[in-house]
Coordinates of C-alpha atoms in Angstrom, one line a residue:
M1 CA 115.4 123.1 106.8
S2 CA 117.2 124.5 103.9
E3 CA 115.8 123.0 100.5
E4 CA 119.1 120.9 99.9
K5 CA 118.8 119.3 103.0
K6 CA 114.9 118.6 103.1
L7 CA 114.0 115.3 102.5
Y8 CA 111.2 114.0 100.1
W9 CA 109.4 110.7 100.5
A10 CA 108.0 108.3 98.0
T11 CA 105.4 105.6 98.1
P12 CA 107.2 102.2 98.8
K13 CA 107.3 100.0 95.7
D14 CA 105.4 97.0 97.2
V15 CA 102.6 99.4 98.2
M16 CA 102.6 101.2 94.8
D17 CA 102.4 97.8 93.1
E18 CA 99.5 96.8 95.1
Y19 CA 97.7 99.9 94.2
Q20 CA 98.6 100.0 90.6
E21 CA 97.2 96.3 90.4
R22 CA 94.2 97.3 92.1
F23 CA 93.2 100.5 90.3
N24 CA 95.1 100.5 87.2
F25 CA 96.3 104.1 87.3
D26 CA 97.1 105.9 84.1
F27 CA 98.5 109.3 85.6
D28 CA 100.4 110.4 88.4
P29 CA 99.9 114.4 88.8
C30 CA 102.3 114.4 91.6
P31 CA 105.2 112.3 90.2
N32 CA 108.6 111.8 91.8
P33 CA 110.7 113.0 90.6
R34 CA 109.1 115.9 89.1
P35 CA 110.0 116.7 85.5
E36 CA 111.2 120.4 85.2
G37 CA 108.4 122.8 84.6
F38 CA 105.6 120.2 85.3
D39 CA 102.8 121.3 87.3
G40 CA 100.3 118.5 88.2
L41 CA 97.8 121.2 89.2
E42 CA 97.8 123.0 85.8
V43 CA 97.1 119.9 83.7
E44 CA 94.5 117.7 82.6
W45 CA 94.7 114.4 84.6
G46 CA 94.1 110.9 83.3
N47 CA 91.0 108.7 83.6
C48 CA 92.4 107.0 86.7
N49 CA 95.0 109.1 88.9
W50 CA 97.5 108.2 91.7
V51 CA 97.5 111.3 94.0
N52 CA 100.4 111.5 96.6
P53 CA 100.6 115.1 97.1
P54 CA 103.2 116.7 99.3
F55 CA 101.7 116.3 102.9
T56 CA 102.8 119.8 104.0
G57 CA 101.6 123.2 102.4
G58 CA 99.0 122.6 100.0
V59 CA 97.2 119.3 100.3
M60 CA 93.9 121.3 99.8
K61 CA 94.8 122.4 96.3
W62 CA 95.2 118.8 95.5
V63 CA 92.1 117.8 96.9
R64 CA 90.1 120.5 94.9
K65 CA 91.9 119.6 91.8
A66 CA 90.9 116.1 92.4
I67 CA 87.3 116.9 93.0
E68 CA 87.0 119.2 89.7
Q69 CA 88.6 116.0 87.8
Q70 CA 85.9 113.9 89.5
E71 CA 83.3 116.2 88.0
L72 CA 84.7 115.7 84.5
G73 CA 84.4 111.8 84.8
K74 CA 87.7 111.1 86.1
T75 CA 88.8 108.9 89.1
S76 CA 91.5 109.8 91.6
V77 CA 92.9 107.7 94.3
I78 CA 94.6 110.0 97.1
I79 CA 96.8 109.2 100.1
L80 CA 96.9 111.4 103.0
P81 CA 98.1 111.2 106.6
I82 CA 95.2 110.8 109.2
Y83 CA 95.9 114.2 110.7
Q84 CA 94.7 115.9 107.4
S85 CA 91.2 116.3 108.8
R86 CA 89.9 119.1 106.6
A87 CA 91.1 117.3 103.5
T88 CA 89.3 114.1 105.1
S89 CA 86.0 116.1 105.6
I90 CA 86.0 117.5 102.0
L91 CA 86.8 114.4 100.3
T92 CA 84.1 112.6 102.5
L93 CA 81.5 115.3 101.3
A94 CA 82.6 115.0 97.6
G95 CA 81.7 111.1 97.9
A96 CA 84.9 109.5 98.3
D97 CA 85.1 106.1 99.6
V98 CA 87.7 106.1 102.5
E99 CA 89.5 103.1 103.7
F100 CA 92.8 102.8 106.0
A101 CA 95.9 102.5 104.1
G102 CA 98.0 101.6 106.9
L103 CA 101.1 102.6 108.7
I104 CA 103.2 103.3 105.5
R105 CA 107.1 103.6 106.0
W106 CA 107.7 106.1 103.1
E107 CA 111.2 105.8 101.1
C108 CA 113.5 108.4 100.9
L109 CA 113.3 109.6 97.1
K110 CA 117.2 110.7 97.2
T111 CA 118.6 107.3 98.9
G112 CA 115.6 104.9 98.5
E113 CA 116.1 104.0 102.3
P114 CA 113.0 103.5 104.4
N115 CA 112.1 106.4 106.8
P116 CA 114.3 105.6 110.0
C117 CA 111.7 106.9 112.4
K118 CA 110.5 104.6 115.2
D119 CA 107.7 102.5 114.3
Q120 CA 105.3 104.4 116.8
D121 CA 106.2 107.4 115.0
I122 CA 104.8 106.3 111.8
Q123 CA 101.7 108.3 110.7
G124 CA 98.7 106.2 109.7
C125 CA 97.5 107.0 106.3
L126 CA 94.0 107.1 104.5
L127 CA 93.2 106.3 101.1
F128 CA 90.4 108.2 99.3
K129 CA 88.8 107.2 96.2
L130 CA 86.8 109.6 94.2
E131 CA 84.8 108.0 91.3
G132 CA 84.5 110.1 88.4
K133 CA 80.7 111.2 87.8

């Protein structure tokens, strides 16, 4: 799929509001839309971070960065689809609390419309909380 036809998906507002209330994030290293020239892997993260990385091509970079930030005393909450088994293992070994986030119907970043896939095609997601040390 060409870059102009590729769709990007955002966390639904009601889900994000719930997580913001619960965790009180002060930084998002994977913002959408991403400011020009911004690279969340190259900057210092906040004290409590919401990490919703692109689910394809590079999840492990974000996992490693969250673990580095954990060592600096920073907390990260990472959402990933259940099929990210390697990331799940590494985050669990790093001491993350893990919970089922549910079947989230992501919203198209361009249109704001929910993903039109069939209910049975929605991927379950896990929420990992890495507490700063």
